[in-house]
Amino acid sequence: MTTRTWTATNGNFKWETASNWSGGMTPQAGDDVVLPSQSGGPYTVDLSSATPKLNSLTIGNDASLNNNTNAVTLVLDAGASLTTTGAISIALYGTIEGQGSINAGGGFNIVNAGAGTPHILAGTAHAGGALDLTGAIAYGIALGFANTSKATTLKLESANSFSSIAITAKNQTLELGASANVTFNSLESIAGGSIVLDGSTLTAANGVALSSSAALTGTGIVQGNITGQGAITASGGTLTLTQAVGNDASGQTSLVIGSGSTLLLTSAYGIGASGSVEPTLTFQGTGDIFQASNIYIGNIYIGTITGFAAGDYIKLGSFGSGDKLVYSASAPNQIKITDAGGYNSQTFTFASSTVASQVQLSQQTVNGQTIDLLTICFMSGTMIRTAAGEVPVESLERGDLVLTAEGEARPVVWIGRQTIASRFANPLRNWPIRVAAGAIADNVPCRDLLVSPEHALLVGDILVHAGALVNGTTIRRESHVPETFVYYHVELDDHSLILAENVPAETFVDNVDRRHFDNWAEHQEMFPDGRAIEELPFPRAKAHRQVPMAMRRALEARAAALFHGVAAAKAR
């Protein structure tokens, strides 16, 4: 083991230049490296491309020279990395900054303690980028960002405790890796930028305050009150909040749930503070869950709820067994949850794109606790292509012009509605089939499509019932459905193919299996003698065994490619 000391006092200050080091040799694996304090003034060592693996590193070693005028700085360029089995020791005015990664096996320590402050900064005064740190960081080392104008990320991979970390600009991101368990002992006030959790735990003893341009996002656990006007986003999994959210008068917090994610509030503390301080709630995709079932429903103040659609769930604390929904014709975007006696109530408001009357309430018992579960009619929101653009199927009316798969504009003759009570329905015949986005072809469907098992889709040149396409991955039978849900069928003047989420899907054709509609009497009144409709001239596959083997293999290969792409994206 050799001690390698920086000797250069002027000229080229590159780590990789051998003549800058004692013995005329750059540091080798296992060396102890010293960037000494120099009386000639501050200097900077640039680690531009090397990936040294050292025993230890000391930045500034002379207590008498540890001051602003003799500070030592180590800068890492993009792609550089530094690993030590022992400690990285930083003098009082020493600095590490830049990009790349640093893994300090013995942690980051302070050498020659006193009045000054060592710094570790992501980026430099002229560049952004990401600096990834692994190792325990001594309390008193200041972490932050060297740049406010370029995208800069400071990523922590280990358990650490700090007073706080200043995040002041919209381009600054503090990222906490999966193994990070970070504690802030002072208020963590985010004036701009974001904190991103990658399955980590953030403990904020005095809370987190988000400005209007700040964000807290990802998956993991946040312990501490969250206030302010910024956004809290569950993305890529479950984000758990253990204390109160948006319960002060500093502004309206935004709660956002990414596709397939869960925002989980586990404490008994409230959401919002009053009718004037109500965090908004946005659902961004399908399968999103908002759960605040430990909070008494009377203490849940949520502002406008946007994007709530089929497959999403809102799980709330209840007044008690027997809660029910009340709708109001004068406030079509609102629902009111009341207790069995009608003495207590709480109102929730949805964006205009949501038909509040389609929101349904069921109650569940979880660990002996009654919770209220809000869902929406399953088939609502399926987008049908019309001459005026894509329109939710439940919004179509007789006379509206829809586009066929051939691009022809044809008027709607009738919209059939069929309500299914899941408790009494045969799952194989009645529960929805979910066709994942891209399961059939590129952009087909363009979003997940939910249809009844016997609704036929044109795949290749065959009308295939959706139930016959089930493969358990990209095309699957829904296993969790609301107490009731509604199917919609569009009838034109003949049997045609219209585009549902960009999939050619058959229109209604009158046969005995389809007379179980809520509004069938309406159809009979329109056509008392019935309507003879000639079916499309395509072969039909009603069962999986009737689907050609070549088609099955093509869909299986596509499913495998889609799942490989998702796994690769997550790995990155």
Short mmCIF file of C-alpha atoms in Angstrom, two decimals, residues 165-509:
data_model
loop_
_atom_site.label_atom_id
_atom_site.label_comp_id
_atom_site.label_asym_id
_atom_site.label_seq_id
_atom_site.Cartn_x
_atom_site.Cartn_y
_atom_site.Cartn_z
CA ILE A 165 -30.42 19.95 1.92
CA ALA A 166 -31.15 23.16 0.03
CA ILE A 167 -33.09 22.56 -3.20
CA THR A 168 -33.68 25.99 -4.66
CA ALA A 169 -34.04 25.73 -8.46
CA LYS A 170 -36.44 23.84 -10.74
CA ASN A 171 -33.52 21.98 -12.37
CA GLN A 172 -32.27 20.50 -9.10
CA THR A 173 -33.20 16.95 -8.05
CA LEU A 174 -32.37 15.07 -4.89
CA GLU A 175 -32.77 11.36 -5.64
CA LEU A 176 -32.83 8.73 -2.90
CA GLY A 177 -31.80 5.27 -4.08
CA ALA A 178 -33.51 2.05 -3.00
CA SER A 179 -31.08 1.55 -0.09
CA ALA A 180 -31.23 5.16 1.08
CA ASN A 181 -32.80 5.93 4.45
CA VAL A 182 -32.44 9.68 4.85
CA THR A 183 -33.39 11.78 7.86
CA PHE A 184 -33.75 15.58 7.90
CA ASN A 185 -33.60 17.05 11.38
CA SER A 186 -34.74 20.51 10.28
CA LEU A 187 -37.60 21.58 8.03
CA GLU A 188 -36.83 20.46 4.48
CA SER A 189 -38.05 23.42 2.45
CA ILE A 190 -38.01 22.82 -1.30
CA ALA A 191 -38.10 26.19 -3.02
CA GLY A 192 -37.86 24.58 -6.46
CA GLY A 193 -36.86 21.26 -7.99
CA SER A 194 -37.77 17.86 -6.63
CA ILE A 195 -37.09 14.94 -4.33
CA VAL A 196 -37.35 11.54 -6.04
CA LEU A 197 -37.69 8.33 -4.03
CA ASP A 198 -36.65 5.02 -5.60
CA GLY A 199 -38.23 2.76 -3.00
CA SER A 200 -36.43 4.61 -0.20
CA THR A 201 -37.44 6.10 3.14
CA LEU A 202 -37.39 9.83 3.89
CA THR A 203 -37.89 10.96 7.48
CA ALA A 204 -38.52 14.67 7.96
CA ALA A 205 -38.64 15.38 11.67
CA ASN A 206 -39.93 18.91 11.12
CA GLY A 207 -41.79 18.22 7.87
CA VAL A 208 -41.39 18.96 4.17
CA ALA A 209 -42.56 22.26 2.68
CA LEU A 210 -43.14 22.35 -1.08
CA SER A 211 -43.22 25.58 -3.05
CA SER A 212 -45.53 25.83 -6.05
CA SER A 213 -42.73 24.67 -8.39
CA ALA A 214 -41.49 21.85 -6.15
CA ALA A 215 -42.26 18.14 -6.31
CA LEU A 216 -42.00 15.01 -4.19
CA THR A 217 -42.29 11.92 -6.36
CA GLY A 218 -41.57 8.20 -6.74
CA THR A 219 -42.06 5.16 -4.51
CA GLY A 220 -41.18 4.58 -0.89
CA ILE A 221 -42.10 6.08 2.47
CA VAL A 222 -42.22 9.71 3.62
CA GLN A 223 -42.45 10.22 7.38
CA GLY A 224 -43.33 13.79 8.30
CA ASN A 225 -45.98 16.43 7.63
CA ILE A 226 -46.09 17.74 4.05
CA THR A 227 -47.28 21.26 3.41
CA GLY A 228 -47.19 23.86 0.67
CA GLN A 229 -48.33 24.22 -2.92
CA GLY A 230 -46.17 21.63 -4.69
CA ALA A 231 -46.99 18.24 -6.20
CA ILE A 232 -46.80 14.84 -4.50
CA THR A 233 -46.71 12.07 -7.10
CA ALA A 234 -46.82 8.30 -6.67
CA SER A 235 -44.95 6.94 -9.68
CA GLY A 236 -43.89 3.38 -10.46
CA GLY A 237 -45.40 1.73 -7.39
CA THR A 238 -46.56 2.75 -3.92
CA LEU A 239 -45.73 6.06 -2.26
CA THR A 240 -46.65 5.98 1.42
CA LEU A 241 -47.23 9.14 3.45
CA THR A 242 -47.39 8.58 7.21
CA GLN A 243 -48.51 11.98 8.48
CA ALA A 244 -50.75 14.91 7.58
CA VAL A 245 -50.83 16.29 4.04
CA GLY A 246 -51.69 19.82 2.96
CA ASN A 247 -53.24 20.73 6.29
CA ASP A 248 -51.97 24.31 6.65
CA ALA A 249 -52.85 27.59 4.99
CA SER A 250 -49.66 27.85 2.92
CA GLY A 251 -51.35 26.72 -0.29
CA GLN A 252 -53.06 23.93 -2.17
CA THR A 253 -51.01 20.74 -2.51
CA SER A 254 -51.40 18.60 -5.65
CA LEU A 255 -51.73 14.84 -5.19
CA VAL A 256 -50.95 12.86 -8.35
CA ILE A 257 -51.06 9.12 -9.03
CA GLY A 258 -49.11 7.75 -12.00
CA SER A 259 -50.44 4.87 -14.06
CA GLY A 260 -50.74 1.67 -12.03
CA SER A 261 -49.43 3.36 -8.87
CA THR A 262 -50.76 3.82 -5.35
CA LEU A 263 -50.74 6.87 -3.10
CA LEU A 264 -51.18 5.50 0.42
CA LEU A 265 -51.81 7.62 3.52
CA THR A 266 -51.42 5.48 6.62
CA SER A 267 -51.88 7.91 9.49
CA ALA A 268 -55.02 9.16 11.20
CA TYR A 269 -54.04 12.75 10.44
CA GLY A 270 -56.20 14.70 8.03
CA ILE A 271 -55.87 15.70 4.40
CA GLY A 272 -56.40 19.40 3.90
CA ALA A 273 -57.45 21.70 6.68
CA SER A 274 -60.83 23.10 5.70
CA GLY A 275 -63.06 23.75 2.76
CA SER A 276 -60.62 26.39 1.53
CA VAL A 277 -57.40 24.33 1.79
CA GLU A 278 -58.05 21.16 -0.20
CA PRO A 279 -55.33 19.24 -2.06
CA THR A 280 -56.33 18.35 -5.61
CA LEU A 281 -56.18 14.70 -6.68
CA THR A 282 -55.20 13.58 -10.20
CA PHE A 283 -55.29 10.04 -11.63
CA GLN A 284 -52.94 9.75 -14.62
CA GLY A 285 -53.57 6.24 -15.93
CA THR A 286 -55.38 3.00 -15.22
CA GLY A 287 -55.24 0.88 -12.10
CA ASP A 288 -54.42 3.90 -9.92
CA ILE A 289 -55.24 3.74 -6.21
CA PHE A 290 -55.70 6.52 -3.67
CA GLN A 291 -56.05 5.14 -0.16
CA ALA A 292 -56.66 7.14 3.01
CA SER A 293 -58.70 4.56 4.91
CA ASN A 294 -57.16 5.24 8.34
CA ILE A 295 -58.42 8.82 8.34
CA TYR A 296 -61.91 9.61 9.55
CA ILE A 297 -63.76 10.58 6.40
CA GLY A 298 -64.94 13.82 7.97
CA ASN A 299 -61.29 14.95 8.07
CA ILE A 300 -60.61 14.29 4.40
CA TYR A 301 -60.78 17.52 2.44
CA ILE A 302 -59.96 16.85 -1.21
CA GLY A 303 -60.29 19.45 -3.96
CA THR A 304 -61.12 18.61 -7.56
CA ILE A 305 -60.54 14.96 -8.52
CA THR A 306 -59.33 14.64 -12.13
CA GLY A 307 -58.83 11.61 -14.37
CA PHE A 308 -60.77 9.14 -12.21
CA ALA A 309 -61.73 6.36 -14.62
CA ALA A 310 -62.51 2.68 -14.99
CA GLY A 311 -60.03 0.55 -13.08
CA ASP A 312 -59.08 3.30 -10.59
CA TYR A 313 -59.91 3.09 -6.89
CA ILE A 314 -60.46 5.55 -4.05
CA LYS A 315 -60.35 3.91 -0.62
CA LEU A 316 -61.48 6.09 2.28
CA GLY A 317 -62.25 5.88 5.94
CA SER A 318 -65.98 5.67 6.55
CA PHE A 319 -68.58 7.15 8.87
CA GLY A 320 -69.57 3.59 9.64
CA SER A 321 -71.36 0.59 8.22
CA GLY A 322 -74.13 1.58 5.84
CA ASP A 323 -72.54 4.59 4.14
CA LYS A 324 -74.21 5.52 0.86
CA LEU A 325 -73.82 7.88 -2.08
CA VAL A 326 -76.08 10.83 -2.84
CA TYR A 327 -76.07 12.46 -6.28
CA SER A 328 -77.36 15.92 -7.08
CA ALA A 329 -78.80 17.06 -10.41
CA SER A 330 -77.79 20.63 -9.54
CA ALA A 331 -74.16 19.57 -9.00
CA PRO A 332 -73.55 16.81 -11.58
CA ASN A 333 -69.80 16.65 -10.85
CA GLN A 334 -70.24 16.03 -7.12
CA ILE A 335 -70.99 13.06 -4.94
CA LYS A 336 -71.86 13.09 -1.27
CA ILE A 337 -71.06 10.21 1.04
CA THR A 338 -73.45 10.03 3.99
CA ASP A 339 -73.80 7.69 6.93
CA ALA A 340 -76.74 5.31 7.24
CA GLY A 341 -78.85 7.86 9.11
CA GLY A 342 -77.95 10.80 6.91
CA TYR A 343 -76.53 12.77 9.86
CA ASN A 344 -72.90 13.00 8.66
CA SER A 345 -71.65 13.65 5.14
CA GLN A 346 -68.61 14.55 3.09
CA THR A 347 -68.66 15.89 -0.47
CA PHE A 348 -66.18 15.17 -3.26
CA THR A 349 -65.97 17.09 -6.53
CA PHE A 350 -64.83 15.60 -9.84
CA ALA A 351 -63.59 17.34 -12.98
CA SER A 352 -66.13 17.97 -15.72
CA SER A 353 -64.72 15.03 -17.73
CA THR A 354 -66.03 12.64 -15.05
CA VAL A 355 -69.72 11.77 -14.87
CA ALA A 356 -70.17 11.67 -11.11
CA SER A 357 -73.35 9.60 -11.38
CA GLN A 358 -71.18 6.73 -12.66
CA VAL A 359 -69.15 6.69 -9.46
CA GLN A 360 -70.14 3.76 -7.28
CA LEU A 361 -69.69 3.10 -3.57
CA SER A 362 -69.13 -0.26 -1.95
CA GLN A 363 -67.98 -1.02 1.57
CA GLN A 364 -65.31 -3.49 2.59
CA THR A 365 -64.07 -4.77 5.92
CA VAL A 366 -60.28 -4.72 6.21
CA ASN A 367 -58.72 -5.94 9.47
CA GLY A 368 -62.02 -5.34 11.21
CA GLN A 369 -62.31 -1.79 9.85
CA THR A 370 -65.06 -0.66 7.49
CA ILE A 371 -63.80 1.37 4.54
CA ASP A 372 -65.56 3.09 1.65
CA LEU A 373 -64.44 2.03 -1.83
CA LEU A 374 -65.19 4.32 -4.77
CA THR A 375 -64.98 2.99 -8.32
CA ILE A 376 -66.47 4.01 -11.64
CA CYS A 377 -68.51 2.04 -14.17
CA PHE A 378 -65.99 -0.21 -15.83
CA MET A 379 -66.65 0.47 -19.46
CA SER A 380 -67.07 4.22 -19.10
CA GLY A 381 -64.30 6.18 -20.75
CA THR A 382 -63.65 3.84 -23.70
CA MET A 383 -62.77 6.22 -26.50
CA ILE A 384 -64.64 5.85 -29.80
CA ARG A 385 -63.36 7.60 -32.91
CA THR A 386 -65.89 10.04 -34.36
CA ALA A 387 -65.93 12.68 -37.06
CA ALA A 388 -65.24 15.22 -34.27
CA GLY A 389 -62.40 13.26 -32.69
CA GLU A 390 -62.31 10.64 -29.94
CA VAL A 391 -65.35 10.61 -27.62
CA PRO A 392 -66.09 8.48 -24.52
CA VAL A 393 -68.59 5.80 -25.48
CA GLU A 394 -71.02 6.84 -22.72
CA SER A 395 -71.20 10.35 -24.25
CA LEU A 396 -72.43 9.14 -27.66
CA GLU A 397 -76.00 9.88 -28.63
CA ARG A 398 -78.27 8.86 -31.47
CA GLY A 399 -77.31 10.74 -34.64
CA ASP A 400 -73.66 11.31 -33.66
CA LEU A 401 -71.26 10.48 -36.49
CA VAL A 402 -68.74 7.76 -35.68
CA LEU A 403 -65.97 6.63 -38.01
CA THR A 404 -65.83 3.08 -39.24
CA ALA A 405 -62.55 1.21 -39.62
CA GLU A 406 -62.72 2.15 -43.32
CA GLY A 407 -62.92 5.84 -42.42
CA GLU A 408 -66.59 6.37 -43.26
CA ALA A 409 -68.68 8.69 -41.05
CA ARG A 410 -71.86 6.87 -40.02
CA PRO A 411 -74.69 7.96 -37.68
CA VAL A 412 -75.33 6.19 -34.38
CA VAL A 413 -78.73 4.47 -34.39
CA TRP A 414 -78.81 3.33 -30.77
CA ILE A 415 -76.57 2.96 -27.69
CA GLY A 416 -77.24 -0.18 -25.66
CA ARG A 417 -76.45 -0.24 -21.95
CA GLN A 418 -76.05 -3.46 -20.00
CA THR A 419 -75.49 -3.35 -16.24
CA ILE A 420 -73.68 -6.35 -14.77
CA ALA A 421 -73.94 -7.27 -11.07
CA SER A 422 -70.60 -8.97 -10.52
CA ARG A 423 -71.77 -10.91 -7.47
CA PHE A 424 -74.31 -12.84 -9.52
CA ALA A 425 -72.58 -12.88 -12.92
CA ASN A 426 -70.61 -15.74 -14.43
CA PRO A 427 -67.02 -14.41 -14.58
CA LEU A 428 -66.19 -16.38 -17.72
CA ARG A 429 -69.17 -14.97 -19.62
CA ASN A 430 -69.54 -11.53 -18.08
CA TRP A 431 -66.39 -10.14 -16.47
CA PRO A 432 -64.41 -7.73 -18.65
CA ILE A 433 -61.43 -8.62 -20.80
CA ARG A 434 -58.55 -6.13 -20.65
CA VAL A 435 -56.59 -5.79 -23.90
CA ALA A 436 -53.38 -3.97 -23.00
CA ALA A 437 -52.12 -1.05 -25.07
CA GLY A 438 -50.17 -2.40 -28.05
CA ALA A 439 -51.24 -6.02 -27.45
CA ILE A 440 -52.53 -6.55 -31.02
CA ALA A 441 -50.23 -4.23 -33.02
CA ASP A 442 -48.34 -0.99 -32.64
CA ASN A 443 -50.78 1.49 -31.06
CA VAL A 444 -53.57 -1.11 -31.24
CA PRO A 445 -55.11 -0.56 -28.84
CA CYS A 446 -53.71 2.90 -28.15
CA ARG A 447 -54.76 2.57 -24.49
CA ASP A 448 -55.93 -0.42 -22.47
CA LEU A 449 -59.31 -1.54 -23.83
CA LEU A 450 -61.98 -3.17 -21.65
CA VAL A 451 -64.69 -5.13 -23.44
CA SER A 452 -67.11 -7.93 -22.68
CA PRO A 453 -65.83 -11.48 -23.36
CA GLU A 454 -68.21 -11.98 -26.29
CA HIS A 455 -67.51 -8.67 -28.00
CA ALA A 456 -65.66 -9.39 -31.23
CA LEU A 457 -62.56 -7.54 -32.40
CA LEU A 458 -61.11 -7.77 -35.89
CA VAL A 459 -57.65 -9.35 -35.67
CA GLY A 460 -56.15 -9.95 -39.07
CA ASP A 461 -59.18 -10.96 -41.11
CA ILE A 462 -61.03 -12.80 -38.33
CA LEU A 463 -63.64 -11.52 -35.89
CA VAL A 464 -62.35 -12.90 -32.60
CA HIS A 465 -64.34 -12.75 -29.37
CA ALA A 466 -62.26 -10.98 -26.74
CA GLY A 467 -62.55 -13.93 -24.35
CA ALA A 468 -60.93 -16.17 -26.95
CA LEU A 469 -57.84 -13.94 -27.05
CA VAL A 470 -56.96 -14.22 -23.35
CA ASN A 471 -53.27 -15.06 -22.87
CA GLY A 472 -52.85 -14.10 -19.21
CA THR A 473 -50.38 -11.29 -19.89
CA THR A 474 -51.29 -8.63 -22.44
CA ILE A 475 -54.88 -9.87 -22.80
CA ARG A 476 -56.42 -11.01 -19.54
CA ARG A 477 -59.68 -11.40 -17.71
CA GLU A 478 -60.18 -8.81 -14.97
CA SER A 479 -60.09 -10.42 -11.53
CA HIS A 480 -61.25 -7.42 -9.47
CA VAL A 481 -64.42 -5.68 -10.57
CA PRO A 482 -66.93 -3.38 -8.83
CA GLU A 483 -70.24 -4.60 -7.45
CA THR A 484 -71.85 -3.38 -10.67
CA PHE A 485 -70.50 -2.10 -13.97
CA VAL A 486 -71.90 -1.17 -17.38
CA TYR A 487 -71.17 -2.36 -20.91
CA TYR A 488 -72.02 -0.12 -23.88
CA HIS A 489 -72.81 -1.29 -27.41
CA VAL A 490 -73.04 1.03 -30.41
CA GLU A 491 -75.53 0.25 -33.16
CA LEU A 492 -75.25 1.67 -36.68
CA ASP A 493 -77.52 1.06 -39.63
CA ASP A 494 -75.64 -2.14 -40.40
CA HIS A 495 -73.09 -4.47 -38.83
CA SER A 496 -69.83 -2.51 -39.02
CA LEU A 497 -66.44 -2.07 -37.43
CA ILE A 498 -65.78 1.08 -35.44
CA LEU A 499 -62.56 2.08 -33.69
CA ALA A 500 -62.57 1.63 -29.91
CA GLU A 501 -59.22 2.77 -28.52
CA ASN A 502 -58.00 2.32 -32.12
CA VAL A 503 -59.14 -1.34 -32.28
CA PRO A 504 -61.63 -2.37 -34.99
CA ALA A 505 -64.58 -3.57 -32.88
CA GLU A 506 -67.92 -4.86 -34.10
CA THR A 507 -71.05 -2.77 -33.70
CA PHE A 508 -74.26 -4.15 -32.24
CA VAL A 509 -76.02 -6.84 -34.21
#
